C-alpha cells in the first residue's frame, strides 16, 4: 500500500489539473464556455475508461511494476506535450474546419481527443496497476480499494484547487501543467524528477524579457493582461481567452469607444446629471474615468472581480486620485450589498464570447431596477449577437427598454432619441458629432433566466 498510494495520488492530481487547465488552453481557438469544459470532461472520461481497461489487462500479467512506471512516465510526458501543443493544434483544427457551429464542434471533439486522450488513457491505467501491487490478499481487498480511492480523491482535490488558487497566476497555465506532471515522474523515477521540478520552478519565476513597448504581462484565472505604452500613454490590453476578442482601455480619453455610448445613453432621459453611478465590471477603469470627466460631482463606485487587475491598474490608471470607490468581488453580490439607490448602473461584463449567465438574466435586471432611483437608468454593453437576448432580459424587467448603438438601456421613464446627441455636444465630445447615435429597437429575443440563463453554445465559437 505504501508504494501504491502515491502513484494513484499523482495520477489523479494530474488528470484533474488537465481538466481544470484545459479550457484555458483551448480558449484561443474555441472560446471558454460551458460546452468546451463539457467536451473536455467527456473525452477525458472516455479515455479514462479505456485506460482502466488497459491497466487491468496489464495488471493481470506479470510483472506489473514495469507497466506501472511506464504508465506514470507516459502520462507525465504526454501531459507536457499537451501543454506545449494545445495552442497550435487547436488553432490549426479550428481553422481547418468550416466556421459553421457543427463543424467547429467536430473540431473541438477532435482536438480534445488528440490532446487530452493520450495522457488520460495512460494515467487511468495507473489505478488497476497500483491496485494489483497493493493487493496482499482477497481478505483485505475492500480496504485496499477504499484506501486507493481515498488517495485518488486527495489527488483530485489538489488538482482542482491548486491551479486556480495559485498555479495559473504564479506560474501560468502551461507551467502549472508542467509542475503537476512532475508528480507522476516522481512516483516513477524518484528524486531525478525533483531536480527537473526545481529547474522548472526556477525557470517559471525567473524574470522574463518583455517585448518593446510592453510594461507588464500577467495571467490570472480569469484572463491574460498586457500593459503597453510609454511615459505619455498607457493601455491595458485584456486578452480574454477567446479569439479574437481584445479589449483596450486607454489611460487618456480619445477615439470612439462603446464606453462613450454607454454614458451618452443617459441623454435618453434628458435629466439632470446623475449623482450616484455604479460601474459593474470596472476593468481598467475607462468608463469610470469618462464618467468622472463628464460629471465631476457624481459619486462613482466600481466593482471588479479580478483582484490582480484591480491591484495593478488602481494606482497606474489613477482611479483612486479621481475619487472612484472600488469594490472587489462579484457584481451581483455587490449590487445587493451596497446601500442606497443609483441613478445610473453601467454593466460591462462581456468577457470573452458571452457575459456571465447570472449577470444576463431577467432576475438580475429586476434586481438592478429595484436598486435604481425612480428616474434611474440601466445601461448594458451588448454587442451582436448578444443584444437581442439581453434586450429581452431588460424588457422583461423595465417598462422602457431600447438600444443605442451597441448598448441596451432600461428605465421606468420614456426615452428621448435626440438626447444622446445633445449630451455629446454638452460634454464637448466633438469626436462624436458625426455619429448618428440612433436609438433602435430590434425584435428582442427570449429573456434569459437564472434557471436557463446560458447563451446558445455556438455563440462561443463565432
mmCIF file of C-alpha atoms in Angstrom, residues 52-370:
data_model
loop_
_atom_site.group_PDB
_atom_site.id
_atom_site.type_symbol
_atom_site.label_atom_id
_atom_site.label_comp_id
_atom_site.label_asym_id
_atom_site.label_seq_id
_atom_site.Cartn_x
_atom_site.Cartn_y
_atom_site.Cartn_z
ATOM 1 C CA UNK A 52 -8.794 1.422 -16.882
ATOM 2 C CA UNK A 53 -9.320 -1.496 -19.264
ATOM 3 C CA UNK A 54 -5.722 -1.300 -20.465
ATOM 4 C CA UNK A 55 -4.359 -1.124 -16.930
ATOM 5 C CA UNK A 56 -6.499 -4.061 -15.842
ATOM 6 C CA UNK A 57 -5.246 -6.168 -18.733
ATOM 7 C CA UNK A 58 -1.625 -5.342 -17.941
ATOM 8 C CA UNK A 59 -2.129 -5.853 -14.190
ATOM 9 C CA UNK A 60 -3.065 -9.486 -14.771
ATOM 10 C CA UNK A 61 0.249 -10.092 -16.482
ATOM 11 C CA UNK A 62 3.467 -10.464 -14.536
ATOM 12 C CA UNK A 63 5.466 -8.405 -13.773
ATOM 13 C CA UNK A 64 3.194 -5.357 -13.241
ATOM 14 C CA UNK A 65 5.875 -2.956 -11.912
ATOM 15 C CA UNK A 66 7.289 -2.034 -15.308
ATOM 16 C CA UNK A 67 3.882 -1.173 -16.863
ATOM 17 C CA UNK A 68 3.107 0.971 -13.798
ATOM 18 C CA UNK A 69 6.274 3.025 -14.215
ATOM 19 C CA UNK A 70 5.739 3.320 -17.965
ATOM 20 C CA UNK A 71 2.135 4.496 -17.450
ATOM 21 C CA UNK A 72 3.284 7.142 -14.960
ATOM 22 C CA UNK A 73 6.106 8.391 -17.165
ATOM 23 C CA UNK A 74 3.984 8.261 -20.310
ATOM 24 C CA UNK A 75 1.132 10.144 -18.643
ATOM 25 C CA UNK A 76 3.507 12.831 -17.388
ATOM 26 C CA UNK A 77 5.344 13.289 -20.699
ATOM 27 C CA UNK A 78 2.154 13.284 -22.775
ATOM 28 C CA UNK A 79 0.694 15.934 -20.437
ATOM 29 C CA UNK A 80 3.760 18.089 -21.039
ATOM 30 C CA UNK A 81 3.238 17.657 -24.779
ATOM 31 C CA UNK A 82 -0.415 18.628 -24.328
ATOM 32 C CA UNK A 83 0.643 21.839 -22.600
ATOM 33 C CA UNK A 84 3.077 22.619 -25.432
ATOM 34 C CA UNK A 85 0.961 21.618 -28.437
ATOM 35 C CA UNK A 86 -2.599 22.574 -27.490
ATOM 36 C CA UNK A 87 -2.252 26.101 -28.884
ATOM 37 C CA UNK A 88 -1.045 25.287 -32.410
ATOM 38 C CA UNK A 89 -3.057 22.062 -32.723
ATOM 39 C CA UNK A 90 -6.378 23.549 -31.569
ATOM 40 C CA UNK A 91 -5.955 26.693 -33.677
ATOM 41 C CA UNK A 92 -4.984 24.595 -36.692
ATOM 42 C CA UNK A 93 -8.031 22.360 -36.326
ATOM 43 C CA UNK A 94 -10.353 25.314 -35.781
ATOM 44 C CA UNK A 95 -9.054 26.992 -38.944
ATOM 45 C CA UNK A 96 -9.122 23.752 -40.941
ATOM 46 C CA UNK A 97 -12.818 23.127 -40.292
ATOM 47 C CA UNK A 98 -15.706 25.190 -41.577
ATOM 48 C CA UNK A 99 -16.761 28.106 -39.331
ATOM 49 C CA UNK A 100 -20.228 26.558 -39.090
ATOM 50 C CA UNK A 101 -21.105 25.650 -35.483
ATOM 51 C CA UNK A 102 -21.456 21.919 -36.186
ATOM 52 C CA UNK A 103 -18.049 21.826 -37.867
ATOM 53 C CA UNK A 104 -16.417 23.716 -35.033
ATOM 54 C CA UNK A 105 -17.982 21.284 -32.562
ATOM 55 C CA UNK A 106 -16.398 18.430 -34.504
ATOM 56 C CA UNK A 107 -13.056 20.239 -34.417
ATOM 57 C CA UNK A 108 -13.422 20.691 -30.667
ATOM 58 C CA UNK A 109 -14.083 16.979 -30.097
ATOM 59 C CA UNK A 110 -11.137 16.052 -32.303
ATOM 60 C CA UNK A 111 -8.800 18.480 -30.532
ATOM 61 C CA UNK A 112 -9.844 17.205 -27.092
ATOM 62 C CA UNK A 113 -9.430 13.593 -28.163
ATOM 63 C CA UNK A 114 -5.977 14.149 -29.616
ATOM 64 C CA UNK A 115 -4.666 16.371 -26.846
ATOM 65 C CA UNK A 116 -6.293 15.058 -23.674
ATOM 66 C CA UNK A 117 -6.968 11.452 -24.652
ATOM 67 C CA UNK A 118 -3.406 10.026 -24.513
ATOM 68 C CA UNK A 119 -2.472 11.362 -21.044
ATOM 69 C CA UNK A 120 -5.881 10.355 -19.658
ATOM 70 C CA UNK A 121 -5.527 6.792 -21.005
ATOM 71 C CA UNK A 122 -2.046 6.356 -19.538
ATOM 72 C CA UNK A 123 -2.825 7.941 -16.179
ATOM 73 C CA UNK A 124 -6.043 5.943 -15.812
ATOM 74 C CA UNK A 125 -4.048 2.738 -16.366
ATOM 75 C CA UNK A 126 -2.218 3.541 -13.114
ATOM 76 C CA UNK A 127 -5.250 2.685 -10.962
ATOM 77 C CA UNK A 128 -5.606 -1.073 -11.674
ATOM 78 C CA UNK A 129 -1.821 -1.494 -11.829
ATOM 79 C CA UNK A 130 -1.419 0.141 -8.416
ATOM 80 C CA UNK A 131 -4.247 -1.968 -7.017
ATOM 81 C CA UNK A 132 -2.509 -5.101 -8.281
ATOM 82 C CA UNK A 133 0.670 -4.064 -6.482
ATOM 83 C CA UNK A 134 -1.113 -3.156 -3.238
ATOM 84 C CA UNK A 135 -3.333 -6.237 -3.026
ATOM 85 C CA UNK A 136 -1.873 -8.568 -0.414
ATOM 86 C CA UNK A 137 -4.825 -10.932 -0.275
ATOM 87 C CA UNK A 138 -8.512 -11.238 -1.030
ATOM 88 C CA UNK A 139 -9.425 -10.746 2.629
ATOM 89 C CA UNK A 140 -8.031 -7.161 2.503
ATOM 90 C CA UNK A 141 -9.278 -6.269 -0.959
ATOM 91 C CA UNK A 142 -12.031 -3.958 0.313
ATOM 92 C CA UNK A 143 -9.705 -1.908 2.498
ATOM 93 C CA UNK A 144 -7.129 -1.742 -0.270
ATOM 94 C CA UNK A 145 -9.615 -0.436 -2.827
ATOM 95 C CA UNK A 146 -11.024 2.060 -0.322
ATOM 96 C CA UNK A 147 -7.596 3.394 0.555
ATOM 97 C CA UNK A 148 -6.611 3.811 -3.095
ATOM 98 C CA UNK A 149 -9.862 5.668 -3.816
ATOM 99 C CA UNK A 150 -9.044 7.946 -0.874
ATOM 100 C CA UNK A 151 -5.603 8.691 -2.339
ATOM 101 C CA UNK A 152 -7.277 9.367 -5.684
ATOM 102 C CA UNK A 153 -9.747 11.778 -4.084
ATOM 103 C CA UNK A 154 -6.952 13.687 -2.342
ATOM 104 C CA UNK A 155 -5.022 13.960 -5.591
ATOM 105 C CA UNK A 156 -8.103 15.201 -7.419
ATOM 106 C CA UNK A 157 -8.642 17.764 -4.676
ATOM 107 C CA UNK A 158 -5.119 19.096 -5.187
ATOM 108 C CA UNK A 159 -5.576 19.204 -8.960
ATOM 109 C CA UNK A 160 -8.893 21.005 -8.653
ATOM 110 C CA UNK A 161 -7.827 23.752 -6.238
ATOM 111 C CA UNK A 162 -4.117 24.441 -6.762
ATOM 112 C CA UNK A 163 -4.277 25.694 -10.399
ATOM 113 C CA UNK A 164 -6.936 28.405 -9.921
ATOM 114 C CA UNK A 165 -5.854 29.415 -6.417
ATOM 115 C CA UNK A 166 -2.123 29.594 -7.060
ATOM 116 C CA UNK A 167 -0.684 27.908 -10.143
ATOM 117 C CA UNK A 168 -2.210 29.818 -13.036
ATOM 118 C CA UNK A 169 -1.500 33.259 -11.577
ATOM 119 C CA UNK A 170 2.028 32.485 -10.335
ATOM 120 C CA UNK A 171 3.292 30.041 -12.956
ATOM 121 C CA UNK A 172 0.858 30.365 -15.851
ATOM 122 C CA UNK A 173 -1.389 27.658 -17.282
ATOM 123 C CA UNK A 174 1.256 25.683 -19.174
ATOM 124 C CA UNK A 175 3.859 25.752 -16.425
ATOM 125 C CA UNK A 176 1.191 24.670 -13.945
ATOM 126 C CA UNK A 177 0.666 21.520 -16.006
ATOM 127 C CA UNK A 178 4.431 21.020 -16.154
ATOM 128 C CA UNK A 179 4.572 21.221 -12.372
ATOM 129 C CA UNK A 180 1.777 18.670 -11.929
ATOM 130 C CA UNK A 181 3.452 16.375 -14.449
ATOM 131 C CA UNK A 182 6.389 16.134 -12.063
ATOM 132 C CA UNK A 183 4.225 14.206 -9.567
ATOM 133 C CA UNK A 184 3.844 11.047 -11.722
ATOM 134 C CA UNK A 185 7.502 11.342 -12.718
ATOM 135 C CA UNK A 186 8.431 11.481 -9.057
ATOM 136 C CA UNK A 187 6.350 8.369 -8.427
ATOM 137 C CA UNK A 188 8.016 6.597 -11.362
ATOM 138 C CA UNK A 189 11.694 7.555 -11.146
ATOM 139 C CA UNK A 190 12.138 9.187 -7.734
ATOM 140 C CA UNK A 191 14.495 12.047 -6.936
ATOM 141 C CA UNK A 192 15.556 12.966 -10.525
ATOM 142 C CA UNK A 193 12.013 14.262 -11.001
ATOM 143 C CA UNK A 194 12.570 16.671 -8.095
ATOM 144 C CA UNK A 195 15.596 18.106 -9.896
ATOM 145 C CA UNK A 196 13.503 18.654 -13.031
ATOM 146 C CA UNK A 197 10.708 20.219 -10.949
ATOM 147 C CA UNK A 198 13.178 22.563 -9.259
ATOM 148 C CA UNK A 199 14.595 23.704 -12.583
ATOM 149 C CA UNK A 200 11.067 24.227 -13.897
ATOM 150 C CA UNK A 201 10.099 26.338 -10.904
ATOM 151 C CA UNK A 202 13.231 28.494 -11.196
ATOM 152 C CA UNK A 203 12.614 28.967 -14.899
ATOM 153 C CA UNK A 204 8.972 29.923 -14.356
ATOM 154 C CA UNK A 205 9.764 32.502 -11.683
ATOM 155 C CA UNK A 206 12.828 33.906 -13.448
ATOM 156 C CA UNK A 207 12.180 37.449 -14.733
ATOM 157 C CA UNK A 208 11.411 37.348 -18.450
ATOM 158 C CA UNK A 209 12.397 39.953 -21.011
ATOM 159 C CA UNK A 210 9.364 41.877 -22.219
ATOM 160 C CA UNK A 211 8.951 42.997 -25.850
ATOM 161 C CA UNK A 212 9.460 46.712 -26.624
ATOM 162 C CA UNK A 213 6.516 48.793 -25.517
ATOM 163 C CA UNK A 214 5.215 46.175 -23.065
ATOM 164 C CA UNK A 215 5.367 47.378 -19.468
ATOM 165 C CA UNK A 216 3.951 44.264 -17.803
ATOM 166 C CA UNK A 217 2.301 40.993 -18.732
ATOM 167 C CA UNK A 218 0.475 38.715 -16.315
ATOM 168 C CA UNK A 219 -2.089 35.942 -16.197
ATOM 169 C CA UNK A 220 -4.957 35.334 -13.791
ATOM 170 C CA UNK A 221 -7.589 32.595 -13.611
ATOM 171 C CA UNK A 222 -9.946 34.950 -15.484
ATOM 172 C CA UNK A 223 -7.840 36.342 -18.323
ATOM 173 C CA UNK A 224 -4.406 37.366 -19.564
ATOM 174 C CA UNK A 225 -3.393 41.027 -19.421
ATOM 175 C CA UNK A 226 -0.795 43.201 -21.119
ATOM 176 C CA UNK A 227 0.131 46.757 -20.123
ATOM 177 C CA UNK A 228 1.551 48.622 -23.094
ATOM 178 C CA UNK A 229 2.688 52.174 -23.667
ATOM 179 C CA UNK A 230 5.253 54.820 -22.767
ATOM 180 C CA UNK A 231 5.546 57.817 -20.462
ATOM 181 C CA UNK A 232 2.690 59.666 -22.177
ATOM 182 C CA UNK A 233 0.108 56.949 -22.676
ATOM 183 C CA UNK A 234 -0.575 53.528 -21.159
ATOM 184 C CA UNK A 235 -3.026 50.949 -22.444
ATOM 185 C CA UNK A 236 -4.388 47.820 -20.835
ATOM 186 C CA UNK A 237 -4.945 45.013 -23.337
ATOM 187 C CA UNK A 238 -7.204 42.306 -21.997
ATOM 188 C CA UNK A 239 -6.557 39.043 -23.802
ATOM 189 C CA UNK A 240 -9.778 37.291 -22.862
ATOM 190 C CA UNK A 241 -9.497 33.559 -23.539
ATOM 191 C CA UNK A 242 -11.391 33.870 -26.782
ATOM 192 C CA UNK A 243 -10.142 34.596 -30.273
ATOM 193 C CA UNK A 244 -10.076 37.366 -31.451
ATOM 194 C CA UNK A 245 -11.740 39.473 -28.708
ATOM 195 C CA UNK A 246 -9.425 42.145 -27.337
ATOM 196 C CA UNK A 247 -10.442 44.994 -25.057
ATOM 197 C CA UNK A 248 -8.216 48.053 -24.900
ATOM 198 C CA UNK A 249 -8.522 50.592 -22.104
ATOM 199 C CA UNK A 250 -6.557 53.805 -22.828
ATOM 200 C CA UNK A 251 -5.294 55.927 -19.966
ATOM 201 C CA UNK A 252 -6.446 59.072 -21.710
ATOM 202 C CA UNK A 253 -9.831 59.563 -23.308
ATOM 203 C CA UNK A 254 -9.775 59.571 -27.038
ATOM 204 C CA UNK A 255 -11.185 57.848 -30.061
ATOM 205 C CA UNK A 256 -14.639 56.427 -30.349
ATOM 206 C CA UNK A 257 -15.459 53.616 -27.913
ATOM 207 C CA UNK A 258 -18.556 51.871 -26.675
ATOM 208 C CA UNK A 259 -17.785 53.298 -23.243
ATOM 209 C CA UNK A 260 -18.842 56.709 -24.510
ATOM 210 C CA UNK A 261 -22.013 55.237 -25.958
ATOM 211 C CA UNK A 262 -22.835 53.808 -22.534
ATOM 212 C CA UNK A 263 -22.517 57.209 -20.897
ATOM 213 C CA UNK A 264 -24.348 59.060 -23.660
ATOM 214 C CA UNK A 265 -27.311 56.743 -23.128
ATOM 215 C CA UNK A 266 -28.046 58.888 -20.065
ATOM 216 C CA UNK A 267 -29.150 61.586 -22.513
ATOM 217 C CA UNK A 268 -32.165 59.455 -23.436
ATOM 218 C CA UNK A 269 -33.748 60.582 -20.164
ATOM 219 C CA UNK A 270 -32.928 64.289 -20.601
ATOM 220 C CA UNK A 271 -32.439 64.508 -16.838
ATOM 221 C CA UNK A 272 -30.059 66.369 -14.580
ATOM 222 C CA UNK A 273 -26.578 64.802 -14.277
ATOM 223 C CA UNK A 274 -26.573 61.546 -12.297
ATOM 224 C CA UNK A 275 -25.437 61.923 -8.707
ATOM 225 C CA UNK A 276 -24.660 58.223 -7.966
ATOM 226 C CA UNK A 277 -23.106 55.920 -10.572
ATOM 227 C CA UNK A 278 -22.308 52.212 -10.239
ATOM 228 C CA UNK A 279 -19.985 50.545 -12.770
ATOM 229 C CA UNK A 280 -20.270 46.736 -12.723
ATOM 230 C CA UNK A 281 -17.153 45.428 -14.460
ATOM 231 C CA UNK A 282 -14.603 48.131 -13.632
ATOM 232 C CA UNK A 283 -11.736 46.603 -15.637
ATOM 233 C CA UNK A 284 -9.108 49.205 -16.403
ATOM 234 C CA UNK A 285 -11.490 51.954 -15.289
ATOM 235 C CA UNK A 286 -12.086 53.560 -18.691
ATOM 236 C CA UNK A 287 -15.800 54.131 -18.228
ATOM 237 C CA UNK A 288 -15.323 55.288 -14.633
ATOM 238 C CA UNK A 289 -12.766 57.878 -15.733
ATOM 239 C CA UNK A 290 -15.032 59.054 -18.530
ATOM 240 C CA UNK A 291 -17.911 59.358 -16.067
ATOM 241 C CA UNK A 292 -15.738 61.418 -13.719
ATOM 242 C CA UNK A 293 -14.810 63.726 -16.593
ATOM 243 C CA UNK A 294 -18.457 64.057 -17.670
ATOM 244 C CA UNK A 295 -19.929 64.536 -14.186
ATOM 245 C CA UNK A 296 -17.246 65.741 -11.719
ATOM 246 C CA UNK A 297 -19.654 65.936 -8.780
ATOM 247 C CA UNK A 298 -21.008 62.392 -9.075
ATOM 248 C CA UNK A 299 -20.344 59.670 -6.525
ATOM 249 C CA UNK A 300 -18.841 56.790 -8.534
ATOM 250 C CA UNK A 301 -18.414 53.197 -7.399
ATOM 251 C CA UNK A 302 -16.907 50.346 -9.403
ATOM 252 C CA UNK A 303 -16.960 46.566 -8.913
ATOM 253 C CA UNK A 304 -14.229 44.308 -10.311
ATOM 254 C CA UNK A 305 -13.981 40.531 -9.984
ATOM 255 C CA UNK A 306 -10.279 40.075 -10.777
ATOM 256 C CA UNK A 307 -8.030 41.127 -7.861
ATOM 257 C CA UNK A 308 -4.841 41.062 -9.962
ATOM 258 C CA UNK A 309 -6.356 43.535 -12.431
ATOM 259 C CA UNK A 310 -7.638 45.877 -9.742
ATOM 260 C CA UNK A 311 -4.317 45.807 -7.874
ATOM 261 C CA UNK A 312 -2.194 46.634 -10.906
ATOM 262 C CA UNK A 313 -4.399 49.267 -12.524
ATOM 263 C CA UNK A 314 -5.621 51.143 -9.459
ATOM 264 C CA UNK A 315 -2.532 53.301 -8.998
ATOM 265 C CA UNK A 316 -1.225 53.195 -12.575
ATOM 266 C CA UNK A 317 -4.501 54.479 -14.023
ATOM 267 C CA UNK A 318 -5.112 56.879 -11.131
ATOM 268 C CA UNK A 319 -8.598 55.712 -10.199
ATOM 269 C CA UNK A 320 -8.052 56.484 -6.532
ATOM 270 C CA UNK A 321 -7.000 60.049 -7.327
ATOM 271 C CA UNK A 322 -10.292 60.534 -9.169
ATOM 272 C CA UNK A 323 -12.319 59.697 -6.076
ATOM 273 C CA UNK A 324 -13.648 56.426 -7.526
ATOM 274 C CA UNK A 325 -14.526 53.829 -4.885
ATOM 275 C CA UNK A 326 -13.637 50.264 -5.918
ATOM 276 C CA UNK A 327 -15.074 47.009 -4.559
ATOM 277 C CA UNK A 328 -13.595 43.576 -5.203
ATOM 278 C CA UNK A 329 -15.957 40.686 -5.879
ATOM 279 C CA UNK A 330 -18.969 39.568 -7.879
ATOM 280 C CA UNK A 331 -21.061 42.336 -9.437
ATOM 281 C CA UNK A 332 -24.432 40.896 -8.444
ATOM 282 C CA UNK A 333 -23.374 40.359 -4.844
ATOM 283 C CA UNK A 334 -22.106 43.944 -4.525
ATOM 284 C CA UNK A 335 -25.286 45.302 -6.136
ATOM 285 C CA UNK A 336 -27.251 43.834 -3.235
ATOM 286 C CA UNK A 337 -24.638 44.786 -0.635
ATOM 287 C CA UNK A 338 -24.082 48.465 -1.377
ATOM 288 C CA UNK A 339 -26.541 50.814 0.378
ATOM 289 C CA UNK A 340 -28.831 53.303 -1.281
ATOM 290 C CA UNK A 341 -30.106 53.617 -4.825
ATOM 291 C CA UNK A 342 -28.296 54.541 -8.042
ATOM 292 C CA UNK A 343 -29.100 56.971 -10.803
ATOM 293 C CA UNK A 344 -27.014 55.141 -13.393
ATOM 294 C CA UNK A 345 -25.906 51.491 -13.363
ATOM 295 C CA UNK A 346 -23.386 50.539 -16.065
ATOM 296 C CA UNK A 347 -22.880 46.820 -16.814
ATOM 297 C CA UNK A 348 -19.819 45.887 -18.867
ATOM 298 C CA UNK A 349 -19.047 42.251 -18.083
ATOM 299 C CA UNK A 350 -18.903 40.661 -21.555
ATOM 300 C CA UNK A 351 -15.544 38.968 -21.079
ATOM 301 C CA UNK A 352 -14.823 36.545 -23.879
ATOM 302 C CA UNK A 353 -17.683 35.383 -26.049
ATOM 303 C CA UNK A 354 -20.600 35.983 -23.702
ATOM 304 C CA UNK A 355 -21.314 37.680 -20.365
ATOM 305 C CA UNK A 356 -21.795 35.507 -17.290
ATOM 306 C CA UNK A 357 -25.234 33.941 -17.238
ATOM 307 C CA UNK A 358 -26.125 35.270 -13.774
ATOM 308 C CA UNK A 359 -25.411 38.825 -14.983
ATOM 309 C CA UNK A 360 -27.599 38.448 -18.090
ATOM 310 C CA UNK A 361 -30.812 37.083 -16.628
ATOM 311 C CA UNK A 362 -34.225 38.664 -16.159
ATOM 312 C CA UNK A 363 -33.833 38.239 -12.394
ATOM 313 C CA UNK A 364 -30.573 40.225 -12.406
ATOM 314 C CA UNK A 365 -32.138 43.036 -14.437
ATOM 315 C CA UNK A 366 -35.016 43.097 -11.946
ATOM 316 C CA UNK A 367 -32.568 43.409 -9.051
ATOM 317 C CA UNK A 368 -30.911 46.341 -10.816
ATOM 318 C CA UNK A 369 -34.306 48.029 -11.275
ATOM 319 C CA UNK A 370 -35.015 47.649 -7.548
#
